[in-house]
Coordinates of C-alpha atoms and ligand atoms in Angstrom, one line a residue:
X1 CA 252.1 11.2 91.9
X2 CA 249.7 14.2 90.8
X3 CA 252.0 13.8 87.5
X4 CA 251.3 10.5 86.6
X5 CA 247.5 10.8 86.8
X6 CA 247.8 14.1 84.8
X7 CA 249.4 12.3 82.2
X8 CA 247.5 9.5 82.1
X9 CA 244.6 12.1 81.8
X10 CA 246.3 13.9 78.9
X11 CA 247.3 10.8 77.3
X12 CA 243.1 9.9 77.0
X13 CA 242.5 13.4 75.8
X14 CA 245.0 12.6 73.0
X15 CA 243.4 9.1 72.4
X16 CA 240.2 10.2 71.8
X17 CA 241.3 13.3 69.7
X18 CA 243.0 10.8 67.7
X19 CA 240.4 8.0 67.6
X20 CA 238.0 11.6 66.3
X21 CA 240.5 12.1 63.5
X22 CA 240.7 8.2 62.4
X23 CA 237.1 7.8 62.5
X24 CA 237.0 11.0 60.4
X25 CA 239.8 10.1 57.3
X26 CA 238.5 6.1 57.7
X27 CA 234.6 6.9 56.9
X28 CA 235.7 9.9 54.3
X29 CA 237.7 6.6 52.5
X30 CA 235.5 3.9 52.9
X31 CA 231.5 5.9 52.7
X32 CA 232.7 9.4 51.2
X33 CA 233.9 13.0 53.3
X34 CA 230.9 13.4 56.0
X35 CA 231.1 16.9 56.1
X36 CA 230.6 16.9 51.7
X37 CA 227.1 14.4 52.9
X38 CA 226.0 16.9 55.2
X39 CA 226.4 19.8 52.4
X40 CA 224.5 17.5 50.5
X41 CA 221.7 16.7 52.8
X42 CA 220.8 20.9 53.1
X43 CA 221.8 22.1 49.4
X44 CA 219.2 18.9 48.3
X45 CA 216.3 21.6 47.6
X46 CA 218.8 23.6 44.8
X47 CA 220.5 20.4 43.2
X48 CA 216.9 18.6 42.9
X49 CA 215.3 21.6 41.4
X50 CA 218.8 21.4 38.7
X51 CA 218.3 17.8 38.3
X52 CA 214.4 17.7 38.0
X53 CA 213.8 21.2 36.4
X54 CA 216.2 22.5 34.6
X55 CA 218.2 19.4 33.4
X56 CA 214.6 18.1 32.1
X57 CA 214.5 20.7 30.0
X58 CA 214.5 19.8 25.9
X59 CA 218.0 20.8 24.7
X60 CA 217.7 24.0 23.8
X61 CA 215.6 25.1 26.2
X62 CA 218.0 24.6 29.2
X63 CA 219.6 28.3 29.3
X64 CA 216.2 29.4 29.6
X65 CA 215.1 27.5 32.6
X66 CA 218.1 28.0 34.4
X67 CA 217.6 32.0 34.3
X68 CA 214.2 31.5 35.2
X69 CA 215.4 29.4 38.4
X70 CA 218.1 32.4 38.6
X71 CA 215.4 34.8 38.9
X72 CA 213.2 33.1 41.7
X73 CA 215.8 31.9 43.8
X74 CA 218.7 33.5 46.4
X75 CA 221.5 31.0 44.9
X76 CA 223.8 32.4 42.2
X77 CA 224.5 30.4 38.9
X78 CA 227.2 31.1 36.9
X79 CA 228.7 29.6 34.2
X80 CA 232.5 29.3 34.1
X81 CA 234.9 27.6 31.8
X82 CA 235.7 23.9 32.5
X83 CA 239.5 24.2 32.2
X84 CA 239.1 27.0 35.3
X85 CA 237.8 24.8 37.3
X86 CA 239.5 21.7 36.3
X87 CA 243.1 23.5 37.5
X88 CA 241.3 24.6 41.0
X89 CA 240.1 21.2 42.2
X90 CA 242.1 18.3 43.2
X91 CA 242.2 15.0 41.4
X92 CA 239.7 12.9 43.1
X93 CA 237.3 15.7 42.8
X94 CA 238.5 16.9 39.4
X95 CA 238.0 12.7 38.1
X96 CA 233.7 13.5 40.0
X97 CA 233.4 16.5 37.9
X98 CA 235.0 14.8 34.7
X99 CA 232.2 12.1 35.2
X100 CA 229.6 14.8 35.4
X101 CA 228.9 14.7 38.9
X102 CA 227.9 17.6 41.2
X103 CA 231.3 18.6 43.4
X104 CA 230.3 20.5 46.6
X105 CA 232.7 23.0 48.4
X106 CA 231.3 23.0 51.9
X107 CA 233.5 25.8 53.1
X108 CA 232.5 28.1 50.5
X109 CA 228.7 27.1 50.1
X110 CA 228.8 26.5 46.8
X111 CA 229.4 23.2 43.9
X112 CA 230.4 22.6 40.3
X113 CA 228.8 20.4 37.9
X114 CA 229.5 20.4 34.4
X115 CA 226.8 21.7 32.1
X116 CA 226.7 18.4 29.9
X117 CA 229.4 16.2 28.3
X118 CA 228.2 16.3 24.7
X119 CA 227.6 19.7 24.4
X120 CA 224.1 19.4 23.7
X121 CA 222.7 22.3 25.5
X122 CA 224.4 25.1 23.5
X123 CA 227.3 25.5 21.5
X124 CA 230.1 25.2 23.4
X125 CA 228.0 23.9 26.8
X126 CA 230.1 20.7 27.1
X127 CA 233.4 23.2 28.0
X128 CA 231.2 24.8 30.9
X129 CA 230.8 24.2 34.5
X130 CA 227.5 25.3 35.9
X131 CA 228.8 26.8 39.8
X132 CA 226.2 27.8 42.4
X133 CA 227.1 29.7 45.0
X134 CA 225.6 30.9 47.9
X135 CA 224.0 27.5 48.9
X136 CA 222.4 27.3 52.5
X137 CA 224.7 25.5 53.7
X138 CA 225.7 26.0 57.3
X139 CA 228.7 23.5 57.8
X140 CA 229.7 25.2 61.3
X141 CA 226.7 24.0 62.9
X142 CA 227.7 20.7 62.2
X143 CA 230.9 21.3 63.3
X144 CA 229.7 22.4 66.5
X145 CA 227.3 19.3 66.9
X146 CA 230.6 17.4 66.2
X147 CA 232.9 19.2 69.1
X148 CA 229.6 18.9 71.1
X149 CA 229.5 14.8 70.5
X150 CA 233.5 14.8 71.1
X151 CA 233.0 16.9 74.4
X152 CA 230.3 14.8 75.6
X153 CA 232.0 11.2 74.8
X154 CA 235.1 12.8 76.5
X155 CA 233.4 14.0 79.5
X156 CA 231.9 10.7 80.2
X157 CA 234.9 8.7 79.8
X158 CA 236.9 11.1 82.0
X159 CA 234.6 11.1 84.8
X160 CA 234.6 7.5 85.4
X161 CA 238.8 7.7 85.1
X162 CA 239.0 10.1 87.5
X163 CA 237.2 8.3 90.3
X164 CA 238.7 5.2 89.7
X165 CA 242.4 7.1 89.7
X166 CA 241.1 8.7 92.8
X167 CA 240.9 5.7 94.7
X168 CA 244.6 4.4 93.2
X169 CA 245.9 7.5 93.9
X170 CA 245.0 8.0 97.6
X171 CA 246.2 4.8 97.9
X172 CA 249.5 5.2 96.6
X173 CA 249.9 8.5 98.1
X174 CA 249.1 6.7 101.4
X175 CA 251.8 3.9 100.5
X176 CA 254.5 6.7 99.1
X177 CA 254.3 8.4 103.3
X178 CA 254.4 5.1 104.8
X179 CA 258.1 4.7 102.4
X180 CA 259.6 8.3 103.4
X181 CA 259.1 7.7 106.9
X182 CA 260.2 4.1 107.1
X183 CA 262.9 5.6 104.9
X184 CA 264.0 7.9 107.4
X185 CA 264.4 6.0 110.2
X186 CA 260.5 5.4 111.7
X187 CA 260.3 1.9 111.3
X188 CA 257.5 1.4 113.0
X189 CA 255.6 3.0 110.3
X190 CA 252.9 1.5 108.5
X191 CA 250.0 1.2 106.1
X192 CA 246.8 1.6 107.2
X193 CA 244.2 0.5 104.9
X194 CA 241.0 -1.0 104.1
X195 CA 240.9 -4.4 102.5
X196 CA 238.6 -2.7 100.7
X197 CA 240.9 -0.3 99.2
X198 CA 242.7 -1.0 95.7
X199 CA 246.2 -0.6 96.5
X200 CA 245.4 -2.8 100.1
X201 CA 247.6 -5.7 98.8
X202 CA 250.7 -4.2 97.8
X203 CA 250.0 -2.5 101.3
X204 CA 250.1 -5.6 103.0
X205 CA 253.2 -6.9 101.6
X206 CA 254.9 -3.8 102.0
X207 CA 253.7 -3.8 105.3
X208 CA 255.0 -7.4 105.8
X209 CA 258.8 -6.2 104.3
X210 CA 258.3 -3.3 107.0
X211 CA 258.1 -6.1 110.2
X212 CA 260.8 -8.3 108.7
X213 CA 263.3 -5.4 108.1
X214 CA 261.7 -3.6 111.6
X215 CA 262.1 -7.3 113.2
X216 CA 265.5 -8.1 111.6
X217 CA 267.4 -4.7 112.6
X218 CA 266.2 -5.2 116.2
X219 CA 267.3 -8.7 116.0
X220 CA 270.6 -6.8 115.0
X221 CA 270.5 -4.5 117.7
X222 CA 269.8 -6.9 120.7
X223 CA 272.0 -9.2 119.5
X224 CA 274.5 -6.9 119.8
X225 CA 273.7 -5.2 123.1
X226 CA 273.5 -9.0 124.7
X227 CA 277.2 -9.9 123.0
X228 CA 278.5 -6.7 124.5
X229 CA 276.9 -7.4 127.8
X230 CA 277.7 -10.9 128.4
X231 CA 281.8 -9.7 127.3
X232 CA 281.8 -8.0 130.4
X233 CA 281.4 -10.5 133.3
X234 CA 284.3 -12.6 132.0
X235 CA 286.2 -9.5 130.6
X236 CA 285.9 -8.9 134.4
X237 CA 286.7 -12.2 135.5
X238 CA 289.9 -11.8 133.4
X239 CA 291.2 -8.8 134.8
X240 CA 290.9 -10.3 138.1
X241 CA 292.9 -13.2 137.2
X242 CA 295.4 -10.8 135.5
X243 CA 296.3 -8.9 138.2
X244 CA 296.1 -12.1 140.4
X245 CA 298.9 -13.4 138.3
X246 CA 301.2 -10.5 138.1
X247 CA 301.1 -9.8 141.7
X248 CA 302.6 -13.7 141.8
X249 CA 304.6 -13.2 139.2
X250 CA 308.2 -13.5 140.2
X251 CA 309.6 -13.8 136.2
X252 CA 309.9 -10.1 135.0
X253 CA 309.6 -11.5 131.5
X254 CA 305.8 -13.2 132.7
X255 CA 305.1 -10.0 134.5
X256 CA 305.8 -8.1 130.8
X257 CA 303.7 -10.4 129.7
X258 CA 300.8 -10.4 131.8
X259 CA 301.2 -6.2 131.7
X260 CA 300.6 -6.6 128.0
X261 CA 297.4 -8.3 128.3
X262 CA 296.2 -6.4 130.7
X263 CA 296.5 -3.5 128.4
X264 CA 294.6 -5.8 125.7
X265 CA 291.6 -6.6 128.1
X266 CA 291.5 -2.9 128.9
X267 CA 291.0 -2.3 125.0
X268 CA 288.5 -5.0 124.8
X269 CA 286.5 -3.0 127.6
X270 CA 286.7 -0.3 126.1
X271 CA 285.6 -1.6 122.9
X272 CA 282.6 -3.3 124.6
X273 CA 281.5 0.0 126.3
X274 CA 281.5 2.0 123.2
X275 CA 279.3 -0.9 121.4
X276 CA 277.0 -1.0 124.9
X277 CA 277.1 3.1 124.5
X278 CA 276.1 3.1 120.9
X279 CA 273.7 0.5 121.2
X280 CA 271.7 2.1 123.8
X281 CA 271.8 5.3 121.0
X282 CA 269.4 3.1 118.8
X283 CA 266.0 4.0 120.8
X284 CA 265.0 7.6 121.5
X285 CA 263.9 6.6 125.0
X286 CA 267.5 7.0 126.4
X287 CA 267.3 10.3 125.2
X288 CA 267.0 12.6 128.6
X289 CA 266.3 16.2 127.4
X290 CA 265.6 19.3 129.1
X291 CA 266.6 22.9 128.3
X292 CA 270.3 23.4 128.3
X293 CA 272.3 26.4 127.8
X294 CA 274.6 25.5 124.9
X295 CA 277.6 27.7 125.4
X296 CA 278.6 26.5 128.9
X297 CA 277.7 23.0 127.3
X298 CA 280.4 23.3 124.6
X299 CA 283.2 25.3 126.7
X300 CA 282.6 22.3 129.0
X301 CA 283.6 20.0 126.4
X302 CA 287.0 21.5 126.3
X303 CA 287.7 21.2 130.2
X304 CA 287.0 17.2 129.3
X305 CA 289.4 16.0 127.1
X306 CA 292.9 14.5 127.7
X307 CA 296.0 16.9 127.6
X308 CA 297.2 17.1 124.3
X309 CA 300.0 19.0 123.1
X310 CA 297.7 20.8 120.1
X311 CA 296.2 24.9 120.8
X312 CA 292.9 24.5 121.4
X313 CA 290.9 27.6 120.4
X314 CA 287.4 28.0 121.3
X315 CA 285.0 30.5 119.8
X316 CA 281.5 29.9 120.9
X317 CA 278.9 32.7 120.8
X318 CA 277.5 33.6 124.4
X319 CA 274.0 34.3 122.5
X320 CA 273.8 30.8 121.1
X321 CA 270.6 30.6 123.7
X322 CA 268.6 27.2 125.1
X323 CA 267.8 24.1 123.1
X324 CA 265.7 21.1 124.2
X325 CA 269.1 18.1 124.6
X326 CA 270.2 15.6 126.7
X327 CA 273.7 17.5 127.9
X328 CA 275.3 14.7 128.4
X329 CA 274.4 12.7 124.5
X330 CA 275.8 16.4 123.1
X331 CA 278.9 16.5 125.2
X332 CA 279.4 12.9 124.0
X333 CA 279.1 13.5 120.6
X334 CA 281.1 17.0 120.8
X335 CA 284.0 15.3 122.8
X336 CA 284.0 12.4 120.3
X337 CA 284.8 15.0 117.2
X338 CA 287.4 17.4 119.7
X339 CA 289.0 14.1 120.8
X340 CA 289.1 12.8 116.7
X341 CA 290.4 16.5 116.6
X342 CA 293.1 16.3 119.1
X343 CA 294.4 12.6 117.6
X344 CA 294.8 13.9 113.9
X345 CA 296.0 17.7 114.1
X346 CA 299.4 18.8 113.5
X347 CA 298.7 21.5 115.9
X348 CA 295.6 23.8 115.5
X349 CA 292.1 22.7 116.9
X350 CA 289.3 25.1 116.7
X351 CA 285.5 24.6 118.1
X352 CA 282.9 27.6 116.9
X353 CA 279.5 27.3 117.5
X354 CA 276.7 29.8 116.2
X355 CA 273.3 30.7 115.3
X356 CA 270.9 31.2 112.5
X357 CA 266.8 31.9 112.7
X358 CA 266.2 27.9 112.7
X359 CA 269.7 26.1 113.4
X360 CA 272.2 25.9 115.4
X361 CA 275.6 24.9 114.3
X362 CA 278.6 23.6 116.1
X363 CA 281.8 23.3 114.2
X364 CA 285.3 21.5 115.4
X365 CA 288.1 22.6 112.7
X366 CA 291.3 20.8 112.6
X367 CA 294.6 21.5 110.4
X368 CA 295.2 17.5 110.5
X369 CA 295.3 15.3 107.0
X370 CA 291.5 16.2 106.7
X371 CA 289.1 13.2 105.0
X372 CA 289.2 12.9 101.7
X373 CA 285.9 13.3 100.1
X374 CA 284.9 9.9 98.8
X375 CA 285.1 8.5 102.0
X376 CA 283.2 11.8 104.1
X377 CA 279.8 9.6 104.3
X378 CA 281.7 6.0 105.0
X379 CA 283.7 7.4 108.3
X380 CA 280.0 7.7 109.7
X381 CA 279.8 3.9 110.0
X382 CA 280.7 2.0 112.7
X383 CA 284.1 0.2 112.3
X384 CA 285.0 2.2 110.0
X385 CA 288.6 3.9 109.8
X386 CA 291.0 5.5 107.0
X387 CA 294.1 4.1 107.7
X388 CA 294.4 1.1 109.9
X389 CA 298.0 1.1 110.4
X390 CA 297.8 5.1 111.3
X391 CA 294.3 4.4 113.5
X392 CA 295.8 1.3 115.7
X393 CA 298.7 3.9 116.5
X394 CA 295.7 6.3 117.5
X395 CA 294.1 3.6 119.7
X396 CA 290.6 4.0 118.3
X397 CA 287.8 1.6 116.5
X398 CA 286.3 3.3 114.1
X399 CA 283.0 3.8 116.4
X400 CA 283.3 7.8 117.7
X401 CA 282.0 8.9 114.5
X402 CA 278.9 6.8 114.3
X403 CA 278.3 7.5 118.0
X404 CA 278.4 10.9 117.5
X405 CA 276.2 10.8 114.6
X406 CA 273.5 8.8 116.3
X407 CA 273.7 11.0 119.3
X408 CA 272.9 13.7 116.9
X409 CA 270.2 12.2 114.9
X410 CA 268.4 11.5 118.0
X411 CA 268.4 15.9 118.7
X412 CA 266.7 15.6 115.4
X413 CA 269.7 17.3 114.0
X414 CA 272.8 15.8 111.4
X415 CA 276.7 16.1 111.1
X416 CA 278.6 16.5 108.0
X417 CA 282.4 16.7 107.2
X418 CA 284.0 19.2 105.0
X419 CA 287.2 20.4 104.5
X420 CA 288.9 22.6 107.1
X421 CA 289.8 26.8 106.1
X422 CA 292.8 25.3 108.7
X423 CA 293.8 22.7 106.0
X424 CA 292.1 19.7 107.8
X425 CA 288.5 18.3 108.5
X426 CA 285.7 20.0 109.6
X427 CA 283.0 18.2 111.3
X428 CA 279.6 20.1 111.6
X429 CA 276.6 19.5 114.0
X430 CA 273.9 21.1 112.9
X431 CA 270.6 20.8 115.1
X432 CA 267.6 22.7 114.7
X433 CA 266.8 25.5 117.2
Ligands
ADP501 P1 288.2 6.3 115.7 O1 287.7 5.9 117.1 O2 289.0 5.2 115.0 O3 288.8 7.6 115.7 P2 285.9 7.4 114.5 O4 284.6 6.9 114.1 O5 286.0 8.5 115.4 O6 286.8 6.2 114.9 O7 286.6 7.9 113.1 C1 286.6 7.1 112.0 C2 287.8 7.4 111.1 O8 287.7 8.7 110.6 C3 289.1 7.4 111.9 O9 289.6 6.2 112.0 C4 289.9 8.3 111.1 O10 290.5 7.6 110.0 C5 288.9 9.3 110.4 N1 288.9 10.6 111.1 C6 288.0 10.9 112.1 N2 288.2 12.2 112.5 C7 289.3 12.7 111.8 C8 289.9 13.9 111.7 N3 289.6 14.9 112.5 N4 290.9 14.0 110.8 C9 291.3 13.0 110.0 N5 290.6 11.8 110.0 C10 289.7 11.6 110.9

């Protein structure tokens, strides 16, 4: 934001430094160079006593008057050849001379003008240029009257910028916050602002988008948790009348039957307790934390899971320390990875854990087909899976990931996938210590 204003700053500097420069070349075009007026205005004294005194003089006594103004006065006159001068000025100022007129040179203190046209002076006078040097002119003064003027103008343009940008910026800095947290996840953050402030209505409408997407995803959420709930009772029901029927069941062909959809309800309840599960993982107040001792926590995790024919190596520090979690949301989210773990190796599973000054990181390796990297931030989402065919023979729905990732978030902490040094994936927890 700071860059914006800083360029919108810079950008007037240039403005007015070029508006300086425009005014400059457009009055030197249209009214004659400024700077050549000014060196006009202070060498007035030595070109009116030229014009009046010595220039008045009869024709043959002009020599004469100009060595007696030589004599009495600070300025040097000398008399150089016209061709000399002719090759040293530039056309628009050699075409002034031509005419007879007096050409100044500011940054040298000095002007031409030719003695006369006709030669009527002296012999020879109308091939000579008359150049005084030495004028008092002091062109740097008004140079620095000039910066002065520019200074000022700037100065007083700038100052009412910056407290108008002031206000803007605040603002937006204000409404830039309120984005990152909504952002990452705090959607109950908001603009506060006066109605008095400048940037108060595009607060209010973002602040409006911020209650319809808050309003919306909670919509989302219960809707969810209320489906999922309500599944259960006649899930329930179901099961009931399921094993009802196969206890009558005197046809081993209906009792097949009725075996196989028990084994379909108990995938349905199972589905429905994971969604109830990750539901409830969408609200930090389910989160029950309390200093836990992390290593036990983790070697835990491997006492949990179902038999599996896979080694199961486990190398977790004993110094990994204390960290503010709910044990059981960790173990969860752990199990959920070991478990993914034991369902895709070919037969090496390792969990490591360790410790850094501000992290802790917990890492389950697995020589399995790994996850290819285009699809490491989509296996995160709930429902989502690699391989259906290859996923309905591993019985799950695509929700242990994004359960586990929730779980985490709510520690404050995130998960990643990488590849595996043991040729499958690596999942990584990492929370902060
Ligand atoms: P599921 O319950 O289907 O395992 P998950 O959310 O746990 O769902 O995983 C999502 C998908 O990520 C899985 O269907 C699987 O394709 C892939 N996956 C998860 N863990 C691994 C792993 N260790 N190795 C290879 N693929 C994995």
């Amino acid at each position: 934001m700071n860059r914006i204003f800083f360029r919108f700053f810079v950008l007037v500097m240039l403005s007015i430094t070029g508006a300086t420069f425009v005014i400059y070349f457009a009055f030197s075009r249209l009214f004659g160079d400024p700077l050549d007026d000014i060196a006009r205005r202070q060498a007035a004294a030595q070109i009116f006593l030229l014009e009046q005194y010595v220039d008045k003089a009869p024709s043959d006594e002009w020599l004469t008057r100009l060595n007696n103004v030589r004599v009495v006065s600070n300025v040097r006159y000398d008399l150089v050849p016209l061709a000399e001068v002719r090759a040293a000025l530039a056309s628009g100022r050699r075409a002034a001379l031509d005419r007879g007129e007096i050409v100044l040179d500011p940054a040298n203190r000095s002007f031409w003008r030719r003695v006369d046209l006709e030669g009527e002076r002296y012999i020879g006078s109308h091939e000579e240029v008359l150049h005084a040097q030495n004028l008092p002119i002091d062109i740097d003064q008004a140079l620095k009257m000039e910066a002065l003027r520019y200074v000022i103008v700037a100065v007083a343009l700038l100052v009412p910028i910056a407290l108008w940008s002031r206000s803007h910026w605040q603002g937006l800095q204000a409404l830039s916050r309120v984005a990152d947290e909504f952002g990452s996840g705090k959607l109950t953050a908001r603009a506060q602002m006066k109605p008095s402030d400048t940037a108060y209505p595009l607060a209010e409408r973002i602040n409006h988008m911020a209650d319809r997407i808050e309003d919306l995803l909670e919509a989302q959420k219960s809707l969810l948790h209320s489906v999922s709930h309500e599944l259960r009772t006649p899930i329930a029901r179901l099961e009931f009348g399921l094993e009802l029927l196969d206890a009558r069941a005197k046809d081993p062909d209906l009792s097949k039957r009725v075996k196989a959809m028990e084994g379909d309800l108990r995938e349905l309840n199972a589905l429905v307790g994971e969604l109830l599960d990750m539901s409830k993982l969408d609200s930090a107040r389910n989160l029950q934390a309390a200093p836990t001792e992390l290593a036990p926590l983790l070697r835990e995790c491997t006492q949990m899971l179902p038999p599996s024919p896979h080694a199961l190596d486990c190398t977790v520090a004993d110094d990994l320390g204390e960290l503010e979690l709910d044990p059981r949301l960790l173990a969860r989210a752990v199990c959920n990875l070991l478990r993914n773990a034991q369902k895709y190796a070919t037969g090496r599973i390792l969990l490591s854990a360790s410790r850094t000054a501000n992290a802790v990181e917990i890492v389950v390796d697995d020589d399995g087909p790994g996850i290819p990297v285009d699809e490491r931030d989509k296996v995160f989402e709930p429902f989502y899976r690699l391989d259906r065919s290859r996923d309905r023979a591993t019985g799950g729905f695509g929700l242990g990931l994004s359960i586990t990732r929730k779980a985490v978030a709510l520690h404050g902490g995130a998960v990643r996938v990488d590849s595996s040094p043991l040729g499958g994936a690596r999942f990584v927890i990492t929370l902060p210590a």
